[in-house]
Short mmCIF file of C-alpha atoms in Angstrom, two decimals:
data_model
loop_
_atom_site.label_atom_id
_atom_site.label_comp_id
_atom_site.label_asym_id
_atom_site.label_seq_id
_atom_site.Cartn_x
_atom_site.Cartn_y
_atom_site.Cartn_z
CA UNK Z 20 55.43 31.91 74.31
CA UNK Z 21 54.15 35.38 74.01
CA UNK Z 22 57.60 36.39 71.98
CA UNK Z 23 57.10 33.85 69.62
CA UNK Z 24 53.63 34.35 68.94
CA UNK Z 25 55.00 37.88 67.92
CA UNK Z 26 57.70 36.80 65.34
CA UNK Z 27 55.37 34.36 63.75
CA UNK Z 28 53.06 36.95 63.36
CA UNK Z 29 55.29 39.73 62.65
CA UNK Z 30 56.82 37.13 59.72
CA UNK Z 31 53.51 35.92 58.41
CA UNK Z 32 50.44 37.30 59.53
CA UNK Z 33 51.08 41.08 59.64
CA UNK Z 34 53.93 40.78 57.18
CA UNK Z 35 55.10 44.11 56.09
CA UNK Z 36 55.25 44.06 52.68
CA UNK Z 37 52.20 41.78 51.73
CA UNK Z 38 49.78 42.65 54.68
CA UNK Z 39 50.61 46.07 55.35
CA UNK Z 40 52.15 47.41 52.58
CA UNK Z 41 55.37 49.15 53.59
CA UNK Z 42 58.02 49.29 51.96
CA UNK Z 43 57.10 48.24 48.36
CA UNK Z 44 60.04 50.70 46.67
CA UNK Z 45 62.39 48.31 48.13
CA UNK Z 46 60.29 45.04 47.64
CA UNK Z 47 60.33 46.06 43.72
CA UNK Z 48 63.49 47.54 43.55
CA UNK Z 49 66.31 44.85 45.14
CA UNK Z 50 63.90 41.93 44.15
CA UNK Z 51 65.52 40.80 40.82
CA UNK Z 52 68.20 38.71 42.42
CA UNK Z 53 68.28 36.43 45.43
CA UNK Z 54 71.71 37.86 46.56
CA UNK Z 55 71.13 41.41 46.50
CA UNK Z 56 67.25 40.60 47.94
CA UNK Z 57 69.24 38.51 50.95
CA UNK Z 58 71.73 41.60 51.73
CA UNK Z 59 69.03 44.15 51.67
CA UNK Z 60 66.81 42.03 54.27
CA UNK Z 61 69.95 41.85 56.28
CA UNK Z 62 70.64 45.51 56.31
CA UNK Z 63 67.22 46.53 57.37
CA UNK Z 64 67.12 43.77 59.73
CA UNK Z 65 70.46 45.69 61.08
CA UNK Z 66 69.18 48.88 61.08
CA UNK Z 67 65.13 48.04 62.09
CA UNK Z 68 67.02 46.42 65.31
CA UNK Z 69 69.17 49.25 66.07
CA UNK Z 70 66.45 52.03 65.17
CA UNK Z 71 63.41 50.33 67.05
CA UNK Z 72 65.75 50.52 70.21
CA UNK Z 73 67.74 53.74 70.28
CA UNK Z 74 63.86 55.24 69.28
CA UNK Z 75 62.07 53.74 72.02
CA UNK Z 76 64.62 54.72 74.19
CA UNK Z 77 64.27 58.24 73.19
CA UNK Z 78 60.66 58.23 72.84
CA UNK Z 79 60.44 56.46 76.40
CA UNK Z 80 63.51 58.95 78.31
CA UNK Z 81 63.49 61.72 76.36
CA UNK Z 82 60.28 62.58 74.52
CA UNK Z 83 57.61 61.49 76.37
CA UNK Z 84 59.03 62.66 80.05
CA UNK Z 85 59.69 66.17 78.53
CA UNK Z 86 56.24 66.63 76.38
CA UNK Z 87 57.96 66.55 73.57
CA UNK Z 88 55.72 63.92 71.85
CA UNK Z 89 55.08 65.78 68.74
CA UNK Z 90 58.60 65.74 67.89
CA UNK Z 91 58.18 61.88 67.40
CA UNK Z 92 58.60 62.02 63.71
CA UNK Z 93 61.48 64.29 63.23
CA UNK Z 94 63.72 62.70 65.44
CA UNK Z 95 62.85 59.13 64.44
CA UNK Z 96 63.30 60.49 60.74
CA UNK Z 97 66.73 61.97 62.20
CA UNK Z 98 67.71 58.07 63.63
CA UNK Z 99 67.14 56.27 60.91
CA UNK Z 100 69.30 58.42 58.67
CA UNK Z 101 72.02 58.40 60.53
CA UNK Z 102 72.13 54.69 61.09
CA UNK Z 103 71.83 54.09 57.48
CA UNK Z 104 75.28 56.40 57.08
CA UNK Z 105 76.60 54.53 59.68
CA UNK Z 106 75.40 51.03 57.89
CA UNK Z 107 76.73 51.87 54.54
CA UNK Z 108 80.22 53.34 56.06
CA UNK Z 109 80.74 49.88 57.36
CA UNK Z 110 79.45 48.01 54.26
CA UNK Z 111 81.52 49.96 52.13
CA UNK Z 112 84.51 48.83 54.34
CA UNK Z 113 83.73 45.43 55.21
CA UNK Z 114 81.51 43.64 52.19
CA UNK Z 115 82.30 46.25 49.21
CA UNK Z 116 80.72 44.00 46.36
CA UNK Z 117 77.57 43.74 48.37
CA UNK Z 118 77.61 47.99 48.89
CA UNK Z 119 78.08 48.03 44.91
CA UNK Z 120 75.14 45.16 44.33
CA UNK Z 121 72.58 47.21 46.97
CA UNK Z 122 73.40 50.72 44.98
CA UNK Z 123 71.24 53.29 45.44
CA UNK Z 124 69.03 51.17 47.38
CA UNK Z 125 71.27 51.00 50.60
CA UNK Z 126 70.62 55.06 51.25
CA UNK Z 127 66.89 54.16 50.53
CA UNK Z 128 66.28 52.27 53.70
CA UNK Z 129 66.80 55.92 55.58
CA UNK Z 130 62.98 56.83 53.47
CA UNK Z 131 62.12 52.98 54.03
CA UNK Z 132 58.87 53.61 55.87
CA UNK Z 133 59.11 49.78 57.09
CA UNK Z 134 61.74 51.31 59.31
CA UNK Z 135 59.71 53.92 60.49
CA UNK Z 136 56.73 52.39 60.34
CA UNK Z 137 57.99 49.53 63.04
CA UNK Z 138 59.58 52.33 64.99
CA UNK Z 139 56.32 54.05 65.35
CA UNK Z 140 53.75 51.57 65.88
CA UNK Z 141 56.00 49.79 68.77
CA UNK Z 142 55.46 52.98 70.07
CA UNK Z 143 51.37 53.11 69.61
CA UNK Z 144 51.11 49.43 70.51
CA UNK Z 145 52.63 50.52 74.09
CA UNK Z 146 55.15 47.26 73.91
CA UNK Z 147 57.87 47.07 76.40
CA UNK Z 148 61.49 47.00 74.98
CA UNK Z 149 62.12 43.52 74.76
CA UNK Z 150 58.92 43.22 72.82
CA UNK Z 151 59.58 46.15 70.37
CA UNK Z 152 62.64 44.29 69.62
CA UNK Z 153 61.26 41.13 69.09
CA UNK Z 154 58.65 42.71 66.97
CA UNK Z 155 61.38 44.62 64.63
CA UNK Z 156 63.15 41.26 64.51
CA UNK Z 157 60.20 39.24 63.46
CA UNK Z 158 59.08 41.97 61.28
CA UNK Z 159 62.27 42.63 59.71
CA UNK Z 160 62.77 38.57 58.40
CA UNK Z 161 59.21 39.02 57.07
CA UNK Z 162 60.11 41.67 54.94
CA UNK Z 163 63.79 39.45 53.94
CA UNK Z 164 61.39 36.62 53.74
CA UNK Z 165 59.19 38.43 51.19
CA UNK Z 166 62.04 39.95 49.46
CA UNK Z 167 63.64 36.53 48.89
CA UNK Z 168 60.69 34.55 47.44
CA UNK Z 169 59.70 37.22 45.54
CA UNK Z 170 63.17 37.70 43.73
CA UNK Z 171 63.23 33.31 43.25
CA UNK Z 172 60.01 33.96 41.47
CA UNK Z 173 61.57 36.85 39.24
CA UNK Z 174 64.41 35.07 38.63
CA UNK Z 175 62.47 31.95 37.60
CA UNK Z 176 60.32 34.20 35.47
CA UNK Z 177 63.16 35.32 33.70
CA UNK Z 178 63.87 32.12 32.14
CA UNK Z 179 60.23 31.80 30.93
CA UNK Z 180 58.48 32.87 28.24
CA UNK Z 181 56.07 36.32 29.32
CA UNK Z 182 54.01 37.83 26.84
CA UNK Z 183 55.55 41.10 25.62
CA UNK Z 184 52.67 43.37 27.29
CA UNK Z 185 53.07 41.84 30.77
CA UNK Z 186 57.37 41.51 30.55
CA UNK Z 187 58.85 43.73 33.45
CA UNK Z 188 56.81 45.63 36.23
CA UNK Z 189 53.18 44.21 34.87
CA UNK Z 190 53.85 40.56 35.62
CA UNK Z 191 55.81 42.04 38.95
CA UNK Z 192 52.85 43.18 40.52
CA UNK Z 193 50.61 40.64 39.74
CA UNK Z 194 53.48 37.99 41.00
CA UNK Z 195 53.36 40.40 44.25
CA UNK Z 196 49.21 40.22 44.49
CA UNK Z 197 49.55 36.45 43.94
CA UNK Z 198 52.06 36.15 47.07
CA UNK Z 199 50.31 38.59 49.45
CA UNK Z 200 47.61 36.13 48.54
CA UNK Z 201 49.39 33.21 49.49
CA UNK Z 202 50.46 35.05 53.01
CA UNK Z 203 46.23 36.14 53.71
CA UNK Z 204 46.55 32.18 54.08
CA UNK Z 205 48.07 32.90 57.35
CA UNK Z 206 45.48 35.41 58.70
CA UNK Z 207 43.68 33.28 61.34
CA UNK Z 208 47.56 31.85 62.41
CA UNK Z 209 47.82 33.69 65.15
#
């Protein structure tokens, strides 16, 4: 029970893009189409997995037995980017249309402080391993989850009629304060 109650509130409650604001560059940037807003989420659900654990791990057997605690950062800086080369060597082999559709986006999630973020604050919150990954997990389909309604809404709002002053990032951001909105609705969820 106690992993679920994390994903729901990873997903809803503390959502990272509406409730705790990481990781807007992304949440603007890949959100104009549902396709490219579905393969993003799915490569920083990838990589959020696979960082969260190989960090802990180091931060667990390496760091913290050594006193080397202050080096946190660095090396979870140093992770990330090397699992996003790793990520976009295998999309560029396996699903090339999708590594042309994510463009410069895909080296992006290495500065994605979502990816960070999670990979810290597993950390802070003292969960155990299976937690931290349920946590990435849960936070990682928030942020797809976010990424995907937001880019329905974009698309939808391309086919209507916006006044000239609000047309582009202006009715973006106030589409984006409207959803975090709709996801404070979850606050007292869990």
């Amino acid at each position: 029970m106690e992993y679920i109650l994390i994903i729901i509130g990873a997903i809803f409650v503390n959502n990272v893009v509406l409730a705790q604001f990481l990781a807007i560059c992304p949440f603007l940037g890949v959100s104009k189409d549902v396709k490219s807003s579905l393969g993003m989420g799915g490569a920083v659900l990838f990589v959020m997995l696979i960082a969260t654990l190989v960090t802990y791990l180091i931060q667990t057997y390496i760091l913290t037995p050594f006193g080397l605690d202050y080096l946190q950062t660095i090396c979870f800086i140093l992770v990330i980017a090397g699992l996003v080369q790793m990520v976009e060597i295998i999309l560029k082999k396996i699903a090339p249309a999708l590594y042309q559709t994510l463009g410069i986006f895909l080296p992006l999630i290495t500065t994605n402080c979502a990816v960070l973020g999670v990979a810290i604050m597993v950390i802070q919150k003292q969960m155990t391993l299976l937690e931290s990954i349920t946590y990435a997990c849960g936070i990682a389909i928030g942020f797809t989850l976010a990424l995907v309604i937001f880019a329905g809404i974009r698309e939808q709002l391309a086919l209507n009629k916006v006044p000239k002053a609000m047309q582009g990032v202006p009715i973006a951001l106030v589409t984006a304060g409207i959803l975090a909105m709709a996801f404070m609705g979850f606050s007292g969820l869990v």
